[in-house]
CSV table of C-alpha atoms and ligand atoms in Angstrom, one decimal:
chain,number,residue,atom,x,y,z
A,1,MET,CA,-26.0,18.8,6.3
A,2,ASN,CA,-26.4,17.5,2.9
A,3,LYS,CA,-23.0,15.8,2.4
A,4,PHE,CA,-24.3,13.5,-0.5
A,5,GLU,CA,-25.0,16.7,-2.4
A,6,PHE,CA,-22.0,18.4,-3.9
A,7,PRO,CA,-22.7,19.1,-7.5
A,8,ILE,CA,-19.9,21.4,-8.3
A,9,ILE,CA,-17.4,18.6,-7.5
A,10,LYS,CA,-18.8,16.5,-10.4
A,11,GLU,CA,-17.8,19.0,-13.0
A,12,HIS,CA,-14.5,19.6,-12.3
A,13,VAL,CA,-13.0,16.2,-11.8
A,14,ASN,CA,-11.1,15.1,-14.4
A,15,CYS,CA,-9.0,12.4,-12.9
A,16,GLY,CA,-11.5,10.1,-14.3
A,17,CYS,CA,-12.7,9.0,-10.9
A,18,ASN,CA,-15.9,10.0,-9.3
A,19,VAL,CA,-15.2,11.7,-5.9
A,20,MET,CA,-18.9,11.5,-4.7
A,21,THR,CA,-19.2,7.7,-4.9
A,22,ALA,CA,-17.1,6.7,-1.7
A,23,ILE,CA,-18.9,8.9,1.2
A,24,SER,CA,-20.4,6.3,3.1
A,25,GLU,CA,-18.4,5.8,6.1
A,26,ASN,CA,-19.1,7.8,9.5
A,27,ILE,CA,-18.1,11.2,9.2
A,28,ILE,CA,-17.3,12.0,12.8
A,29,PRO,CA,-14.1,9.9,14.3
A,30,ARG,CA,-15.2,7.8,17.5
A,31,LEU,CA,-14.9,9.5,20.8
A,32,ASN,CA,-14.0,6.4,22.6
A,33,GLN,CA,-10.5,6.1,20.8
A,34,ALA,CA,-7.9,5.9,23.7
A,35,PHE,CA,-6.1,9.2,23.0
A,36,VAL,CA,-9.4,11.3,22.8
A,37,ARG,CA,-9.7,13.9,25.9
A,38,GLY,CA,-13.5,14.5,25.8
A,39,PHE,CA,-15.0,16.6,22.8
A,40,VAL,CA,-16.0,20.0,21.5
A,41,ASN,CA,-19.5,20.9,20.3
A,42,THR,CA,-19.2,22.5,16.6
A,43,PRO,CA,-21.8,23.1,13.9
A,44,ALA,CA,-20.7,19.8,12.7
A,45,GLY,CA,-21.4,17.8,15.7
A,46,ARG,CA,-19.5,16.6,18.6
A,47,LEU,CA,-15.8,16.3,17.5
A,48,PRO,CA,-13.3,14.3,19.6
A,49,ARG,CA,-10.7,16.6,21.5
A,50,ILE,CA,-7.1,15.5,21.7
A,51,SER,CA,-4.1,17.1,23.6
A,52,SER,CA,-0.6,17.8,22.5
A,53,GLU,CA,0.8,15.7,25.3
A,54,LEU,CA,1.9,12.2,24.4
A,55,VAL,CA,1.0,9.7,27.5
A,56,TRP,CA,3.3,6.3,27.7
A,57,GLN,CA,0.6,4.3,25.7
A,58,ASP,CA,1.3,6.6,22.8
A,59,HIS,CA,5.1,5.8,23.2
A,60,TRP,CA,4.8,2.2,23.8
A,61,GLY,CA,2.5,2.0,20.4
A,62,SER,CA,5.0,3.5,18.6
A,63,ILE,CA,7.6,1.2,19.6
A,64,ARG,CA,5.5,-1.6,19.1
A,65,ALA,CA,5.0,-0.3,15.5
A,66,ARG,CA,8.3,0.1,14.9
A,67,TRP,CA,9.1,-3.6,15.6
A,68,GLY,CA,6.3,-4.8,13.1
A,69,VAL,CA,3.8,-5.7,16.0
A,70,GLY,CA,0.5,-4.7,15.0
A,71,ARG,CA,1.9,-2.1,12.3
A,72,THR,CA,-0.8,-2.7,9.8
A,73,ASP,CA,-3.4,-1.9,12.6
A,74,TYR,CA,-1.8,1.2,14.1
A,75,LYS,CA,-4.5,3.5,12.8
A,76,ILE,CA,-6.9,6.2,14.0
A,77,ASP,CA,-10.5,7.1,12.6
A,78,PRO,CA,-10.3,9.4,9.7
A,79,GLY,CA,-12.1,12.9,10.1
A,80,LEU,CA,-11.7,15.9,12.1
A,81,TYR,CA,-10.3,16.4,15.4
A,82,ALA,CA,-10.1,19.5,17.8
A,83,LEU,CA,-6.7,20.0,19.3
A,84,GLY,CA,-6.8,22.0,22.6
A,85,ASN,CA,-9.6,24.7,22.1
A,86,PRO,CA,-9.7,25.8,18.5
A,87,ASP,CA,-12.3,28.3,17.2
A,88,ASN,CA,-13.4,29.4,13.6
A,89,ASN,CA,-10.1,31.1,12.8
A,90,SER,CA,-7.7,28.3,13.9
A,91,SER,CA,-5.7,26.7,11.5
A,92,VAL,CA,-6.6,23.2,9.9
A,93,PHE,CA,-3.8,20.7,9.7
A,94,VAL,CA,-4.1,17.8,7.4
A,95,SER,CA,-2.5,14.4,8.5
A,96,ALA,CA,-2.7,10.6,7.7
A,97,ASN,CA,-4.5,7.9,10.0
A,98,TYR,CA,-1.2,6.4,10.8
A,99,LYS,CA,-1.2,7.0,14.6
A,100,MET,CA,2.4,7.7,14.6
A,101,SER,CA,2.0,10.4,11.9
A,102,PHE,CA,-0.8,11.9,14.0
A,103,ASP,CA,1.1,11.9,17.2
A,104,HIS,CA,4.3,13.7,15.7
A,105,LEU,CA,1.9,16.2,14.5
A,106,ARG,CA,0.1,17.0,17.5
A,107,SER,CA,2.9,16.9,19.9
A,108,ALA,CA,4.8,19.4,17.6
A,109,LEU,CA,1.9,21.9,18.5
A,110,LYS,CA,2.3,22.2,22.2
A,111,GLY,CA,0.3,24.9,23.5
A,112,ARG,CA,-1.3,25.8,20.5
A,113,SER,CA,-5.2,24.9,19.1
A,114,GLY,CA,-6.0,23.9,15.9
A,115,TRP,CA,-8.2,21.4,13.7
A,116,ILE,CA,-6.5,18.4,12.5
A,117,LEU,CA,-8.1,16.8,9.7
A,118,VAL,CA,-7.2,13.2,9.3
A,119,LEU,CA,-7.3,11.6,5.8
A,120,ASP,CA,-7.8,7.7,5.4
A,121,THR,CA,-4.4,6.5,4.2
A,122,LYS,CA,-5.1,3.0,5.6
A,123,GLY,CA,-3.0,3.3,8.5
A,124,ILE,CA,0.2,4.4,6.3
A,125,ASN,CA,2.4,7.3,6.9
A,126,VAL,CA,2.1,10.5,5.1
A,127,TRP,CA,4.9,10.1,2.5
A,128,CYS,CA,4.4,6.4,1.8
A,129,ALA,CA,0.6,7.1,1.4
A,130,ALA,CA,1.3,10.3,-0.9
A,131,GLY,CA,3.4,8.2,-3.1
A,132,LYS,CA,0.7,6.0,-3.5
A,133,GLY,CA,-2.0,8.2,-3.7
A,134,THR,CA,-4.1,7.6,-0.7
A,135,PHE,CA,-2.9,10.7,0.8
A,136,GLY,CA,-4.3,12.5,-2.1
A,137,THR,CA,-6.4,14.9,-3.7
A,138,LYS,CA,-9.6,12.7,-4.0
A,139,GLU,CA,-9.2,11.8,-0.4
A,140,LEU,CA,-8.8,15.3,0.7
A,141,LEU,CA,-11.7,16.7,-1.1
A,142,ARG,CA,-13.8,13.9,0.3
A,143,ARG,CA,-12.7,14.4,3.7
A,144,ILE,CA,-13.2,18.2,3.6
A,145,GLU,CA,-16.9,17.4,2.6
A,146,SER,CA,-17.5,14.6,4.8
A,147,SER,CA,-16.1,16.5,7.9
A,148,ASP,CA,-18.3,19.4,7.1
A,149,LEU,CA,-15.1,21.7,7.7
A,150,LYS,CA,-16.7,24.5,5.9
A,151,LYS,CA,-19.4,24.9,8.7
A,152,ILE,CA,-16.5,25.0,11.4
A,153,ILE,CA,-14.1,27.4,9.9
A,154,SER,CA,-14.3,30.8,8.5
A,155,HIS,CA,-11.2,30.8,6.7
A,156,ASN,CA,-9.9,28.7,3.7
A,157,ARG,CA,-6.4,27.9,4.6
A,158,LEU,CA,-5.3,24.1,5.0
A,159,ILE,CA,-1.9,23.1,6.2
A,160,LEU,CA,-0.4,20.2,4.8
A,161,PRO,CA,2.9,18.4,5.3
A,162,GLN,CA,5.3,19.2,2.5
A,163,LEU,CA,5.9,15.3,2.0
A,164,GLY,CA,2.3,15.2,1.1
A,165,ALA,CA,2.8,16.9,-1.9
A,166,PRO,CA,3.4,13.8,-4.1
A,167,GLY,CA,-0.1,12.9,-3.5
A,168,VAL,CA,-2.1,16.3,-3.7
A,169,ALA,CA,-2.3,18.8,-6.4
A,170,ALA,CA,-2.8,22.0,-4.5
A,171,HIS,CA,-4.3,23.8,-7.5
A,172,LYS,CA,-6.9,21.2,-7.9
A,173,ILE,CA,-8.0,21.5,-4.3
A,174,LYS,CA,-8.3,25.1,-4.9
A,175,GLN,CA,-10.4,24.7,-8.1
A,176,ILE,CA,-12.7,22.2,-6.7
A,177,SER,CA,-13.1,23.1,-3.1
A,178,GLY,CA,-11.9,26.5,-2.8
A,179,PHE,CA,-9.4,25.8,0.0
A,180,ASN,CA,-5.9,27.1,-0.4
A,181,VAL,CA,-3.3,24.3,0.4
A,182,HIS,CA,-0.2,25.6,2.3
A,183,TYR,CA,2.7,23.0,2.3
A,184,GLY,CA,4.2,23.5,5.9
A,185,PRO,CA,7.7,22.2,6.7
A,186,ILE,CA,8.7,18.4,6.4
A,187,ARG,CA,9.6,18.1,10.0
A,188,ALA,CA,6.5,18.7,12.2
A,189,LYS,CA,9.0,20.1,14.9
A,190,ASP,CA,9.4,23.2,12.6
A,191,LEU,CA,5.7,23.7,12.7
A,192,PRO,CA,5.8,26.4,15.2
A,193,ASP,CA,8.4,28.3,13.5
A,194,TYR,CA,6.5,27.9,10.3
A,195,LEU,CA,3.4,29.4,11.8
A,196,ASP,CA,5.1,32.2,13.8
A,197,ALA,CA,6.7,33.3,10.6
A,198,GLY,CA,3.0,33.6,8.8
A,199,PHE,CA,3.1,30.2,6.9
A,200,LYS,CA,6.6,30.8,5.5
A,201,ALA,CA,9.1,27.7,5.5
A,202,THR,CA,12.8,28.3,5.6
A,203,GLU,CA,14.9,26.7,2.7
A,204,GLN,CA,16.2,24.1,5.4
A,205,MET,CA,12.7,23.3,6.5
A,206,ARG,CA,12.0,22.1,2.9
A,207,ILE,CA,14.8,20.0,2.6
A,208,LYS,CA,14.4,16.2,3.4
A,209,THR,CA,17.4,14.9,5.2
A,210,PHE,CA,18.2,11.4,6.4
A,211,PRO,CA,20.0,11.7,9.6
A,212,LEU,CA,21.3,8.8,11.7
A,213,GLN,CA,18.2,8.8,13.9
A,214,GLU,CA,15.9,8.4,11.1
A,215,ARG,CA,18.0,5.7,9.8
A,216,ALA,CA,18.1,3.8,12.9
A,217,VAL,CA,14.6,3.7,13.6
A,218,LEU,CA,13.8,1.7,10.4
A,219,ILE,CA,16.2,-0.7,11.5
A,220,PRO,CA,13.7,-3.1,13.6
A,221,ILE,CA,11.3,-3.7,10.7
A,222,GLU,CA,14.1,-4.6,8.5
A,223,LEU,CA,15.6,-6.8,11.0
A,224,VAL,CA,12.4,-8.5,12.0
A,225,GLU,CA,11.6,-9.1,8.3
A,226,ALA,CA,15.4,-10.6,7.6
A,227,MET,CA,15.2,-12.9,10.6
A,228,LYS,CA,12.2,-14.7,9.6
A,229,ALA,CA,14.3,-15.9,6.5
A,230,TYR,CA,17.2,-16.2,8.4
A,231,LEU,CA,15.8,-18.8,10.9
A,232,LEU,CA,14.8,-20.9,7.9
A,233,LEU,CA,18.3,-20.7,6.0
A,234,ALA,CA,20.2,-21.5,9.3
A,235,ILE,CA,18.1,-24.7,9.9
A,236,ILE,CA,19.0,-25.7,6.4
A,237,PHE,CA,22.8,-25.1,6.7
A,238,LEU,CA,22.7,-26.9,9.9
A,239,ILE,CA,21.0,-30.0,8.7
A,240,VAL,CA,23.0,-30.1,5.2
A,241,SER,CA,26.2,-29.8,7.2
A,242,GLY,CA,25.1,-32.3,9.4
A,243,ILE,CA,24.2,-35.1,6.6
A,244,SER,CA,27.0,-34.3,4.1
A,245,GLY,CA,30.1,-33.7,6.6
A,246,PRO,CA,32.8,-36.4,7.0
A,247,ALA,CA,32.2,-37.2,10.5
A,248,GLY,CA,28.8,-38.0,12.6
A,249,PHE,CA,25.8,-35.7,12.4
A,250,TRP,CA,26.5,-33.7,15.3
A,251,THR,CA,30.2,-33.5,15.0
A,252,ASN,CA,29.7,-32.0,11.6
A,253,THR,CA,27.2,-29.6,12.7
A,254,ALA,CA,29.7,-28.2,15.2
A,255,THR,CA,32.4,-28.0,12.7
A,256,PHE,CA,30.5,-26.4,9.8
A,257,GLY,CA,26.8,-25.8,10.7
A,258,LEU,CA,27.5,-23.7,13.8
A,259,PHE,CA,29.9,-21.4,12.0
A,260,ALA,CA,27.3,-21.3,8.7
A,261,ALA,CA,24.6,-20.0,11.3
A,262,MET,CA,26.8,-17.5,12.7
A,263,ALA,CA,28.1,-16.4,9.4
A,264,LEU,CA,24.6,-15.8,8.2
A,265,PHE,CA,23.6,-13.8,11.2
A,266,CYS,CA,26.6,-11.5,10.6
A,267,ALA,CA,25.5,-11.3,7.0
A,268,ILE,CA,22.2,-10.0,8.0
A,269,ILE,CA,23.4,-7.8,10.6
A,270,GLY,CA,25.8,-6.3,8.0
A,271,GLY,CA,22.8,-5.4,5.7
A,272,ALA,CA,20.1,-4.6,7.9
A,273,VAL,CA,21.8,-3.0,10.8
A,274,LEU,CA,25.4,-1.6,9.8
A,275,ASN,CA,24.3,-0.6,6.3
A,276,PRO,CA,21.6,1.9,7.5
A,277,LEU,CA,23.7,2.9,10.5
A,278,LEU,CA,27.1,3.4,8.1
A,279,LEU,CA,25.1,4.7,5.1
A,280,PRO,CA,26.7,8.0,4.4
A,281,PHE,CA,30.3,6.3,5.2
A,282,LEU,CA,30.1,3.5,2.9
A,283,PRO,CA,31.6,3.4,-0.6
A,284,GLY,CA,29.7,3.7,-3.6
A,285,ARG,CA,26.4,5.1,-4.8
A,286,ALA,CA,24.3,2.0,-5.4
A,287,PHE,CA,23.2,0.4,-2.1
A,288,SER,CA,24.2,-3.0,-3.2
A,289,ILE,CA,27.7,-1.8,-3.4
A,290,LYS,CA,27.7,-0.4,0.2
A,291,GLY,CA,26.2,-3.9,1.3
A,292,PHE,CA,28.7,-5.8,-0.6
A,293,SER,CA,31.6,-3.7,0.9
A,294,ILE,CA,30.1,-4.6,4.6
A,295,GLY,CA,29.8,-8.2,3.3
A,296,ILE,CA,33.4,-8.7,2.4
A,297,VAL,CA,34.7,-7.0,5.5
A,298,ILE,CA,32.2,-9.0,7.7
A,299,ALA,CA,33.7,-12.2,6.2
A,300,MET,CA,37.3,-11.4,6.3
A,301,VAL,CA,36.8,-10.8,10.2
A,302,LEU,CA,34.8,-13.8,10.7
A,303,LEU,CA,37.4,-16.1,8.7
A,304,TYR,CA,40.2,-14.4,10.6
A,305,LEU,CA,38.8,-15.2,13.9
A,306,ARG,CA,37.8,-18.6,13.1
A,307,ASN,CA,41.8,-19.1,12.3
A,308,MET,CA,41.3,-21.8,9.8
A,309,ASN,CA,44.3,-23.8,8.4
A,310,MET,CA,44.2,-22.6,4.8
A,311,SER,CA,46.6,-25.1,3.4
A,312,GLY,CA,43.9,-27.4,2.5
A,313,TRP,CA,41.7,-27.1,-0.4
A,314,PRO,CA,38.4,-27.6,1.5
A,315,GLU,CA,39.2,-24.8,3.9
A,316,ARG,CA,40.0,-22.5,0.7
A,317,ILE,CA,36.8,-23.4,-0.9
A,318,GLU,CA,34.8,-23.0,2.3
A,319,SER,CA,36.3,-19.6,2.8
A,320,MET,CA,35.7,-18.4,-0.4
A,321,ALA,CA,32.0,-19.7,-0.4
A,322,TRP,CA,31.4,-17.6,2.8
A,323,LEU,CA,32.9,-14.5,1.0
A,324,LEU,CA,30.5,-15.0,-1.5
A,325,ILE,CA,27.2,-16.0,0.3
A,326,ILE,CA,27.9,-13.2,3.1
A,327,SER,CA,28.5,-10.6,0.6
A,328,SER,CA,25.5,-11.3,-1.5
A,329,ILE,CA,23.0,-11.4,1.5
A,330,SER,CA,24.3,-8.2,3.0
A,331,GLY,CA,24.4,-6.6,-0.4
A,332,TYR,CA,20.6,-7.7,-1.2
A,333,LEU,CA,19.4,-6.5,2.5
A,334,ALA,CA,21.2,-3.2,1.7
A,335,MET,CA,19.6,-2.9,-1.6
A,336,ASN,CA,16.2,-3.6,0.0
A,337,PHE,CA,16.7,-0.5,2.1
A,338,THR,CA,16.5,1.8,-1.0
A,339,GLY,CA,12.8,1.5,-0.4
A,340,CYS,CA,13.3,3.3,3.0
A,341,SER,CA,15.7,5.8,1.9
A,342,THR,CA,14.6,9.1,1.5
A,343,TYR,CA,16.7,10.2,-1.7
A,344,THR,CA,16.6,7.2,-4.1
A,345,SER,CA,14.7,7.4,-7.3
A,346,LEU,CA,12.5,4.8,-9.0
A,347,SER,CA,14.7,4.9,-12.2
A,348,GLY,CA,17.7,4.7,-10.1
A,349,VAL,CA,16.5,1.6,-8.3
A,350,LYS,CA,15.3,0.1,-11.3
A,351,ARG,CA,18.9,0.5,-12.8
A,352,GLU,CA,20.6,-0.8,-9.6
A,353,ILE,CA,18.2,-3.9,-9.3
A,354,ARG,CA,19.0,-4.7,-12.9
A,355,TRP,CA,22.5,-5.6,-12.3
A,356,ALA,CA,22.6,-6.0,-8.7
A,357,LEU,CA,20.0,-8.6,-8.3
A,358,PRO,CA,21.5,-11.1,-11.1
A,359,LEU,CA,24.8,-10.8,-9.5
A,360,GLU,CA,23.5,-11.4,-5.6
A,361,ILE,CA,21.7,-14.4,-6.9
A,362,ALA,CA,24.6,-15.8,-8.8
A,363,CYS,CA,27.1,-15.0,-5.9
A,364,GLY,CA,24.8,-16.6,-3.3
A,365,ALA,CA,24.3,-19.6,-5.8
A,366,VAL,CA,27.9,-20.0,-6.4
A,367,GLY,CA,28.8,-19.5,-3.0
A,368,LEU,CA,26.2,-22.2,-1.7
A,369,VAL,CA,27.4,-25.0,-4.2
A,370,LEU,CA,31.2,-24.2,-3.1
A,371,TRP,CA,30.2,-24.4,0.6
A,372,ILE,CA,28.5,-27.9,0.0
A,373,SER,CA,31.2,-29.3,-2.1
A,374,ALA,CA,33.8,-28.0,0.6
A,375,VAL,CA,31.6,-29.8,3.5
A,376,ILE,CA,31.7,-32.9,1.4
A,377,ILE,CA,35.2,-33.2,0.6
A,378,ALA,CA,36.4,-32.3,3.9
B,1,MET,CA,26.6,15.8,6.9
B,2,LYS,CA,26.8,16.2,3.2
B,3,ASN,CA,23.7,15.3,1.5
B,4,LEU,CA,23.3,11.8,0.3
B,5,MET,CA,23.3,11.3,-3.2
B,6,TYR,CA,22.1,8.1,-5.3
B,7,LEU,CA,22.9,7.0,-8.9
B,8,LYS,CA,24.0,9.7,-11.5
B,9,ASN,CA,22.2,10.5,-14.9
B,10,VAL,CA,19.2,8.3,-14.2
B,11,VAL,CA,16.4,10.6,-13.4
B,12,THR,CA,13.7,11.2,-15.9
B,13,LEU,CA,12.9,14.9,-14.8
B,14,GLN,CA,11.9,17.2,-17.4
B,15,VAL,CA,10.9,20.9,-17.4
B,16,ASP,CA,9.1,22.7,-20.2
B,17,LYS,CA,10.6,25.9,-20.2
B,18,ASN,CA,7.9,27.5,-22.5
B,19,LYS,CA,5.2,26.4,-20.3
B,20,CYS,CA,6.5,27.2,-16.8
B,21,THR,CA,5.1,30.6,-15.4
B,22,GLY,CA,7.7,30.9,-12.7
B,23,CYS,CA,5.2,30.5,-10.1
B,24,GLY,CA,7.6,28.7,-7.7
B,25,MET,CA,5.3,25.9,-6.5
B,26,CYS,CA,7.6,23.1,-7.5
B,27,MET,CA,10.4,24.8,-5.5
B,28,ASP,CA,8.0,24.9,-2.3
B,29,VAL,CA,7.3,20.9,-2.8
B,30,CYS,CA,10.5,19.5,-3.8
B,31,PRO,CA,12.4,18.0,-1.0
B,32,HIS,CA,15.8,18.0,-2.4
B,33,LYS,CA,16.2,21.5,-3.8
B,34,VAL,CA,16.4,20.4,-7.6
B,35,PHE,CA,15.0,23.5,-8.9
B,36,LYS,CA,16.2,27.1,-9.0
B,37,ILE,CA,14.4,30.3,-10.2
B,38,ASN,CA,16.2,31.9,-13.4
B,39,SER,CA,14.7,35.2,-14.3
B,40,LYS,CA,11.4,33.8,-15.8
B,41,HIS,CA,11.2,30.2,-15.2
B,42,VAL,CA,12.7,27.5,-13.1
B,43,VAL,CA,15.8,25.6,-14.3
B,44,ILE,CA,17.0,22.0,-12.9
B,45,GLN,CA,20.0,22.9,-10.8
B,46,ASN,CA,20.6,19.7,-9.1
B,47,ARG,CA,19.3,16.7,-11.3
B,48,ASP,CA,21.1,13.9,-9.7
B,49,ALA,CA,19.4,14.9,-6.4
B,50,CYS,CA,16.0,14.1,-7.7
B,51,MET,CA,14.4,11.1,-5.8
B,52,GLU,CA,11.3,11.4,-8.6
B,53,CYS,CA,8.6,11.9,-6.1
B,54,GLY,CA,6.4,13.6,-8.4
B,55,ALA,CA,5.6,16.4,-5.9
B,56,CYS,CA,6.7,19.0,-8.4
B,57,SER,CA,4.8,17.7,-11.7
B,58,LEU,CA,1.7,16.9,-9.7
B,59,ASN,CA,1.6,20.3,-8.3
B,60,CYS,CA,2.7,22.5,-11.2
B,61,PRO,CA,-0.4,24.6,-12.1
B,62,VAL,CA,0.4,24.3,-15.9
B,63,ASN,CA,1.9,20.9,-16.3
B,64,ALA,CA,5.2,22.0,-17.2
B,65,ILE,CA,7.2,19.3,-15.6
B,66,SER,CA,7.0,15.7,-16.4
B,67,VAL,CA,8.8,12.9,-14.2
B,68,ASN,CA,8.4,9.2,-14.0
B,69,SER,CA,7.5,8.9,-10.3
B,70,GLY,CA,7.2,6.2,-8.1
B,71,VAL,CA,8.2,4.6,-5.0
B,72,GLY,CA,11.5,3.0,-5.3
B,73,CYS,CA,10.7,-0.2,-3.2
B,74,VAL,CA,12.8,-3.2,-4.2
B,75,ASN,CA,10.0,-5.7,-3.8
B,76,ALA,CA,7.6,-3.8,-5.9
B,77,VAL,CA,10.2,-3.3,-8.5
B,78,ILE,CA,11.1,-7.0,-8.8
B,79,ASN,CA,7.2,-7.9,-8.7
B,80,ALA,CA,6.7,-5.4,-11.6
B,81,MET,CA,9.6,-6.8,-13.5
B,82,LEU,CA,8.2,-10.3,-13.0
B,83,GLY,CA,5.0,-9.1,-14.1
B,84,ARG,CA,3.4,-9.8,-10.5
B,85,ASN,CA,1.2,-7.5,-8.6
B,86,ASN,CA,1.1,-4.3,-10.8
B,87,GLY,CA,4.2,-3.3,-9.2
B,88,GLU,CA,2.9,-2.1,-5.7
B,89,CYS,CA,4.7,-2.7,-2.5
B,90,CYS,CA,2.3,-2.7,0.2
B,91,GLY,CA,-1.0,-2.3,-1.3
B,92,GLY,CA,-1.4,0.0,-4.1
B,93,PRO,CA,-4.2,2.7,-4.4
B,94,ASP,CA,-6.5,-0.1,-3.9
B,95,THR,CA,-5.6,-1.4,-0.6
B,96,ASP,CA,-8.5,-3.6,0.1
B,97,ASN,CA,-6.3,-6.4,-0.8
B,98,LYS,CA,-5.0,-7.4,2.5
B,99,ALA,CA,-2.6,-10.0,1.1
B,100,THR,CA,-0.4,-7.4,-0.7
B,101,GLU,CA,-0.9,-4.7,2.0
B,102,SER,CA,1.0,-7.1,5.0
B,103,LYS,CA,4.1,-7.5,3.0
B,104,GLY,CA,6.5,-5.7,4.9
B,105,GLY,CA,10.2,-5.0,4.6
B,106,CYS,CA,9.7,-1.5,2.9
B,107,CYS,CA,8.5,2.0,3.6
B,108,CYS,CA,5.3,1.4,5.1
C,401,SF4,S1,5.2,25.0,-10.7
C,401,SF4,FE1,5.3,24.9,-12.9
C,401,SF4,S2,4.8,26.7,-13.5
C,401,SF4,FE2,5.2,27.0,-11.3
C,401,SF4,S3,7.5,27.3,-11.2
C,401,SF4,FE3,7.4,25.2,-11.2
C,401,SF4,S4,7.7,24.6,-13.4
C,401,SF4,FE4,7.0,26.9,-13.3
C,402,SF4,S1,10.0,14.7,-8.3
C,402,SF4,FE1,10.3,15.1,-6.2
C,402,SF4,S2,12.6,15.3,-6.1
C,402,SF4,FE2,12.4,15.3,-8.2
C,402,SF4,S3,12.1,17.4,-8.8
C,402,SF4,FE3,10.2,16.9,-8.5
C,402,SF4,S4,9.9,17.5,-6.3
C,402,SF4,FE4,12.1,17.3,-6.5
């Protein structure tokens, strides 16, 4: 086993990076990881065996990761795993070492055997990692070598998720390692059909959609992030209303502060929850416009429910302030969601940010000044 | 559900028809059906659907496609505009930097 000698690679790599420098980690994934069910003996050593059945620990882990608990650590050892009882003719599936990506893949392959080659993507899912290049040509070549894949299988077919394509140049893999990269379907659940059709994906398997369920699972992490900022903001608003209002501290916080805390909360729900859920039905193409629209509706509803006497200036100014503040917060959070969406382009996001961010900041700032004035002159 | 569309006329995608051999690889990797084959080479049939993921240009064996690709992550773009952090969102190719890695809120 001479994994440090691989002279062919050095000659062909033209990405300016030396593939050989980084092979230093252990090449076989540990057998004592919680999801491993025994091992198989191969010419490359004892490889961990895994099953396509997920158990409750796997599901629990996914839920935690979705809520941002231990998310950056939700990873498994990179390297080669045996699914079921694979032989030298079984397919090789390439995945990321984000545990959720790995679980998705194996659970889609119920009743089948195969090899799963896990790349070290630092615990990040296939698509994001491909975008950054950690699920990439270099790492795949390195992993093919360090796992001794050639000793284990007798064909040269690797199946990669289509969403890994932004990081991997299939023709370079072929040139350098001799392996043929086949891009499988986008959704793991289509894999059985793809395999049965002889590695052919239908057009529909190749199109990335963004259905309700996929949008919904992204909400928790957005919400958790936004709530951190919310707590700080709400406390500031409560204190400011307490000191600047016309009556005593506690009366003031009750009149202005509580409404403020609730308005801010609703603004966040608008941007981080309603926007993802209602995405296709909201007006405009730019996400900020979608967020602004939600914000305006929320502000209207809140002000209506508050049932204020709009004849005096303080009330009018305060209402105006909330219209501005709520829509700017919800617009900003909605804009933030472009990073999670599956159809926004970098050039588009740049264009949107260029006009939307200044607008959001301006609305927020003007709203804040108006609100403070309203509280002071009340 | 109709397919969602982002902003119009902003995408940087270009195909060099003279280089393209019509191998079809770009059509395989594109997640938004942007290309279609037209006798000998591919043409862009739905430019606004392109999300600039870069899969097509990286996988084109003859380098016929160019696109400014990148992850449309707001934090990253803002940071890049402010000249901070090389415009990476959650740790770039060099993910040894823990501080940038844990900055949540986006894709990963
Ligand atoms: S991958 Fe390149 S050569 Fe092949 S069809 Fe697309 S543009 Fe043409
Ligand atoms: S950059 Fe991505 S979305 Fe755009 S055409 Fe290429 S593969 Fe399709």
